[in-house]
């Protein structure tokens, strides 16, 4: 039987073997008047590896912390004290607190606090007139049917404004392309105007002179001239001239070699040519450019004549960016037409049909529609809900089938309203030796965290009794990915948990935390719960 209990704890997370609790609580009083203080103390019979969690107050938020006193270390235990107060009369439950000792969690007992009001002499109290009844404010769901008409109208207005005020795209001006020979000649002219020879800057002069001829060769003949040595360039242009039948004369190639070698002597051997030699090299460069350009033009015209290409077209639009067609506007119009036709056809009555058959009622509509009271599971749970809960099939593991006689799951959910109800009941065949309801609650929360892959926060617990059966009410929050909008949103969670050595019952309600109507629906469901045994 003990082995089966371990299986149940692993499978459902509700059952646990009772053990001695090293954590206790103590209060100097449990009954105060409004504004008075209570000293609330948590004692731990350990000194090392103890972690106190944040103090959890009552679920209604009526009890406040006046002072958080640091941990006090005694001979064989730790003490953590708080000063609490409340300014609203009533009975409030300080829920169980979780303390971690050596990486193991322990829980304290809960504490009931009674806050009484101060009597007021009504004979001296000033009376005021009764205020008139205010109309209930409109909520977002009241305007949903109207949206199905406003959306297409809004889209059409935006489209019309775009067509009226959009800027006309100006045609691109054709890019002016300078031929490589023209660029080279222009650079030669600019080099002459710098007067580098007169300034005795011979090395700079020859560097620019050879760069001009190399740049031209690389751009017009498509030979890697800038990064090649003199010998490599001369050898490459000679081979290319022969293989492509380009028609550059041997004399031109010889002159190119002579100019490049002269430049190398100036740059690397510190040679100092006379002015006549410099002018001669300058003239050779200009002859090299002209002769090479003539050969290139003849070859290019022969190629164009053979292929039928237009020289003017190829030259005028070389390196021009290709203008892409603006097809996005066409696709936008197609999508817009589909949306407008679909929404216009759907209309108000179409929306009601889709909502009723595929989406479900909103939380505002849940409050006004007919509700159903039904019993679910064994032992049964009776509750009131907007729709009858749907039974879900569930296969129990074989290792717990000898202990669990019956396990049932019933759910209701709606993607549009983001509202979910789940009811589970478990019946033990021959009972279990012991049952720890606190461990059962922790197991249920752990199972939910695993299912949603997110941490549950703001956990608050308080004891409840329904039909003479004791249980625990848990309220908490968690973040999970909303299936409708595909992003994480904040949810509110409420669990009613009941269990003993014979049976276990649970009611879970989850909804969007910011949905006020959903909160009202939840309260109506929770308040209608009736536990049967």
mmCIF file of C-alpha atoms in Angstrom, residues 271-442:
data_model
loop_
_atom_site.group_PDB
_atom_site.id
_atom_site.type_symbol
_atom_site.label_atom_id
_atom_site.label_comp_id
_atom_site.label_asym_id
_atom_site.label_seq_id
_atom_site.Cartn_x
_atom_site.Cartn_y
_atom_site.Cartn_z
ATOM 1 C CA UNK A 271 66.358 56.811 -58.507
ATOM 2 C CA UNK A 272 66.165 60.485 -59.490
ATOM 3 C CA UNK A 273 65.388 60.886 -63.200
ATOM 4 C CA UNK A 274 65.931 64.222 -64.914
ATOM 5 C CA UNK A 275 63.036 66.440 -66.025
ATOM 6 C CA UNK A 276 63.275 65.309 -69.665
ATOM 7 C CA UNK A 277 62.989 61.651 -68.627
ATOM 8 C CA UNK A 278 59.953 62.459 -66.457
ATOM 9 C CA UNK A 279 58.239 64.290 -69.325
ATOM 10 C CA UNK A 280 59.027 61.358 -71.596
ATOM 11 C CA UNK A 281 57.392 58.898 -69.204
ATOM 12 C CA UNK A 282 54.381 61.221 -68.963
ATOM 13 C CA UNK A 283 54.025 61.206 -72.770
ATOM 14 C CA UNK A 284 54.441 57.423 -72.886
ATOM 15 C CA UNK A 285 51.555 56.994 -70.413
ATOM 16 C CA UNK A 286 49.263 59.138 -72.537
ATOM 17 C CA UNK A 287 50.261 57.144 -75.680
ATOM 18 C CA UNK A 288 49.654 53.872 -73.805
ATOM 19 C CA UNK A 289 46.153 55.015 -72.805
ATOM 20 C CA UNK A 290 45.217 56.187 -76.315
ATOM 21 C CA UNK A 291 46.645 53.144 -78.116
ATOM 22 C CA UNK A 292 45.034 50.723 -75.659
ATOM 23 C CA UNK A 293 41.684 52.520 -75.880
ATOM 24 C CA UNK A 294 41.808 52.371 -79.701
ATOM 25 C CA UNK A 295 42.416 48.614 -79.615
ATOM 26 C CA UNK A 296 39.662 48.094 -77.039
ATOM 27 C CA UNK A 297 37.137 50.168 -79.066
ATOM 28 C CA UNK A 298 37.859 48.208 -82.263
ATOM 29 C CA UNK A 299 37.430 44.896 -80.464
ATOM 30 C CA UNK A 300 34.222 46.050 -78.788
ATOM 31 C CA UNK A 301 32.659 47.235 -82.045
ATOM 32 C CA UNK A 302 33.472 43.910 -83.704
ATOM 33 C CA UNK A 303 31.765 42.068 -80.853
ATOM 34 C CA UNK A 304 28.675 44.315 -80.989
ATOM 35 C CA UNK A 305 28.399 43.876 -84.746
ATOM 36 C CA UNK A 306 28.481 40.102 -84.300
ATOM 37 C CA UNK A 307 25.882 40.047 -81.487
ATOM 38 C CA UNK A 308 23.690 42.965 -82.652
ATOM 39 C CA UNK A 309 24.026 44.920 -79.369
ATOM 40 C CA UNK A 310 23.457 48.653 -79.244
ATOM 41 C CA UNK A 311 26.561 50.478 -78.118
ATOM 42 C CA UNK A 312 24.726 53.570 -76.973
ATOM 43 C CA UNK A 313 22.335 51.610 -74.784
ATOM 44 C CA UNK A 314 25.028 49.516 -73.146
ATOM 45 C CA UNK A 315 27.216 52.515 -72.454
ATOM 46 C CA UNK A 316 24.521 54.893 -71.281
ATOM 47 C CA UNK A 317 23.031 52.572 -68.706
ATOM 48 C CA UNK A 318 26.096 50.766 -67.425
ATOM 49 C CA UNK A 319 26.015 50.377 -63.613
ATOM 50 C CA UNK A 320 22.482 51.872 -63.435
ATOM 51 C CA UNK A 321 20.382 50.497 -60.545
ATOM 52 C CA UNK A 322 17.510 48.305 -61.661
ATOM 53 C CA UNK A 323 14.210 49.834 -60.624
ATOM 54 C CA UNK A 324 12.067 47.312 -58.773
ATOM 55 C CA UNK A 325 8.378 47.276 -59.414
ATOM 56 C CA UNK A 326 6.267 48.286 -56.432
ATOM 57 C CA UNK A 327 4.112 45.184 -56.197
ATOM 58 C CA UNK A 328 3.347 45.583 -52.487
ATOM 59 C CA UNK A 329 0.473 47.973 -53.197
ATOM 60 C CA UNK A 330 -1.166 45.445 -55.514
ATOM 61 C CA UNK A 331 -1.000 42.755 -52.847
ATOM 62 C CA UNK A 332 -2.317 45.206 -50.263
ATOM 63 C CA UNK A 333 -5.379 45.898 -52.413
ATOM 64 C CA UNK A 334 -6.024 42.166 -52.876
ATOM 65 C CA UNK A 335 -5.802 41.475 -49.133
ATOM 66 C CA UNK A 336 -7.936 44.514 -48.358
ATOM 67 C CA UNK A 337 -10.617 43.349 -50.807
ATOM 68 C CA UNK A 338 -10.702 39.900 -49.177
ATOM 69 C CA UNK A 339 -10.960 41.410 -45.678
ATOM 70 C CA UNK A 340 -13.698 43.882 -46.650
ATOM 71 C CA UNK A 341 -15.746 41.251 -48.487
ATOM 72 C CA UNK A 342 -15.339 38.745 -45.634
ATOM 73 C CA UNK A 343 -16.233 41.191 -42.868
ATOM 74 C CA UNK A 344 -19.051 42.740 -44.860
ATOM 75 C CA UNK A 345 -20.603 39.332 -45.533
ATOM 76 C CA UNK A 346 -20.109 38.186 -41.974
ATOM 77 C CA UNK A 347 -21.790 41.236 -40.472
ATOM 78 C CA UNK A 348 -23.491 41.165 -37.149
ATOM 79 C CA UNK A 349 -25.516 37.970 -37.573
ATOM 80 C CA UNK A 350 -22.533 36.157 -39.051
ATOM 81 C CA UNK A 351 -20.492 37.140 -36.013
ATOM 82 C CA UNK A 352 -23.098 35.663 -33.684
ATOM 83 C CA UNK A 353 -23.084 32.412 -35.619
ATOM 84 C CA UNK A 354 -19.291 32.095 -35.610
ATOM 85 C CA UNK A 355 -19.055 33.033 -31.968
ATOM 86 C CA UNK A 356 -21.714 30.527 -30.907
ATOM 87 C CA UNK A 357 -20.301 27.621 -32.908
ATOM 88 C CA UNK A 358 -16.541 28.211 -32.897
ATOM 89 C CA UNK A 359 -15.444 30.891 -30.415
ATOM 90 C CA UNK A 360 -17.767 30.798 -27.428
ATOM 91 C CA UNK A 361 -19.465 33.422 -25.280
ATOM 92 C CA UNK A 362 -17.558 36.327 -23.788
ATOM 93 C CA UNK A 363 -17.393 36.651 -20.019
ATOM 94 C CA UNK A 364 -19.856 39.556 -20.106
ATOM 95 C CA UNK A 365 -22.339 37.408 -22.004
ATOM 96 C CA UNK A 366 -21.792 34.533 -19.543
ATOM 97 C CA UNK A 367 -23.211 36.643 -16.720
ATOM 98 C CA UNK A 368 -26.478 37.344 -18.536
ATOM 99 C CA UNK A 369 -27.134 33.947 -20.147
ATOM 100 C CA UNK A 370 -28.783 30.880 -18.612
ATOM 101 C CA UNK A 371 -26.567 28.836 -16.268
ATOM 102 C CA UNK A 372 -26.621 25.097 -15.557
ATOM 103 C CA UNK A 373 -26.307 23.298 -12.237
ATOM 104 C CA UNK A 374 -24.832 19.789 -12.540
ATOM 105 C CA UNK A 375 -22.898 17.198 -10.546
ATOM 106 C CA UNK A 376 -19.618 15.747 -11.756
ATOM 107 C CA UNK A 377 -17.437 12.756 -10.817
ATOM 108 C CA UNK A 378 -17.380 10.284 -7.947
ATOM 109 C CA UNK A 379 -17.562 11.422 -5.206
ATOM 110 C CA UNK A 380 -19.458 14.153 -6.995
ATOM 111 C CA UNK A 381 -18.975 17.923 -7.042
ATOM 112 C CA UNK A 382 -22.036 20.051 -7.734
ATOM 113 C CA UNK A 383 -21.601 23.526 -9.194
ATOM 114 C CA UNK A 384 -23.214 26.128 -11.417
ATOM 115 C CA UNK A 385 -21.570 27.018 -14.764
ATOM 116 C CA UNK A 386 -22.345 28.908 -18.021
ATOM 117 C CA UNK A 387 -22.189 25.637 -19.952
ATOM 118 C CA UNK A 388 -22.318 21.983 -18.928
ATOM 119 C CA UNK A 389 -18.748 20.770 -18.425
ATOM 120 C CA UNK A 390 -17.382 18.279 -20.927
ATOM 121 C CA UNK A 391 -15.993 14.947 -19.726
ATOM 122 C CA UNK A 392 -12.387 14.253 -20.765
ATOM 123 C CA UNK A 393 -11.013 10.746 -21.189
ATOM 124 C CA UNK A 394 -7.956 9.929 -19.097
ATOM 125 C CA UNK A 395 -5.919 6.715 -18.895
ATOM 126 C CA UNK A 396 -4.546 5.957 -15.442
ATOM 127 C CA UNK A 397 -1.115 4.321 -15.126
ATOM 128 C CA UNK A 398 -1.244 0.655 -14.191
ATOM 129 C CA UNK A 399 0.823 1.211 -11.040
ATOM 130 C CA UNK A 400 -1.985 3.247 -9.403
ATOM 131 C CA UNK A 401 -4.993 1.292 -10.717
ATOM 132 C CA UNK A 402 -5.065 -0.868 -7.555
ATOM 133 C CA UNK A 403 -5.472 2.219 -5.339
ATOM 134 C CA UNK A 404 -7.564 4.627 -7.439
ATOM 135 C CA UNK A 405 -11.038 3.277 -8.021
ATOM 136 C CA UNK A 406 -12.281 6.149 -10.160
ATOM 137 C CA UNK A 407 -10.692 9.289 -11.625
ATOM 138 C CA UNK A 408 -12.674 11.813 -13.665
ATOM 139 C CA UNK A 409 -11.945 15.137 -15.358
ATOM 140 C CA UNK A 410 -14.518 17.680 -16.620
ATOM 141 C CA UNK A 411 -13.640 20.975 -18.309
ATOM 142 C CA UNK A 412 -15.107 24.077 -19.921
ATOM 143 C CA UNK A 413 -13.050 26.574 -21.887
ATOM 144 C CA UNK A 414 -13.333 29.442 -24.349
ATOM 145 C CA UNK A 415 -10.523 31.032 -26.367
ATOM 146 C CA UNK A 416 -12.450 34.284 -26.863
ATOM 147 C CA UNK A 417 -13.235 34.815 -23.180
ATOM 148 C CA UNK A 418 -10.042 33.107 -21.951
ATOM 149 C CA UNK A 419 -12.053 31.455 -19.208
ATOM 150 C CA UNK A 420 -11.512 27.873 -18.057
ATOM 151 C CA UNK A 421 -13.118 25.562 -15.500
ATOM 152 C CA UNK A 422 -11.729 22.146 -14.537
ATOM 153 C CA UNK A 423 -13.227 19.668 -12.059
ATOM 154 C CA UNK A 424 -11.330 16.529 -10.978
ATOM 155 C CA UNK A 425 -12.471 13.798 -8.597
ATOM 156 C CA UNK A 426 -10.496 10.802 -7.321
ATOM 157 C CA UNK A 427 -11.930 7.871 -5.375
ATOM 158 C CA UNK A 428 -9.554 5.545 -3.501
ATOM 159 C CA UNK A 429 -10.525 1.856 -3.516
ATOM 160 C CA UNK A 430 -9.508 0.932 0.039
ATOM 161 C CA UNK A 431 -8.306 4.233 1.390
ATOM 162 C CA UNK A 432 -4.756 5.337 2.146
ATOM 163 C CA UNK A 433 -2.859 5.326 5.430
ATOM 164 C CA UNK A 434 -2.473 9.109 5.721
ATOM 165 C CA UNK A 435 -3.319 12.221 3.749
ATOM 166 C CA UNK A 436 -1.532 15.600 3.869
ATOM 167 C CA UNK A 437 -3.810 18.172 2.264
ATOM 168 C CA UNK A 438 -1.028 20.784 2.182
ATOM 169 C CA UNK A 439 1.208 18.417 0.219
ATOM 170 C CA UNK A 440 -1.734 17.730 -2.066
ATOM 171 C CA UNK A 441 -2.116 21.436 -2.816
ATOM 172 C CA UNK A 442 1.616 21.811 -3.491
#
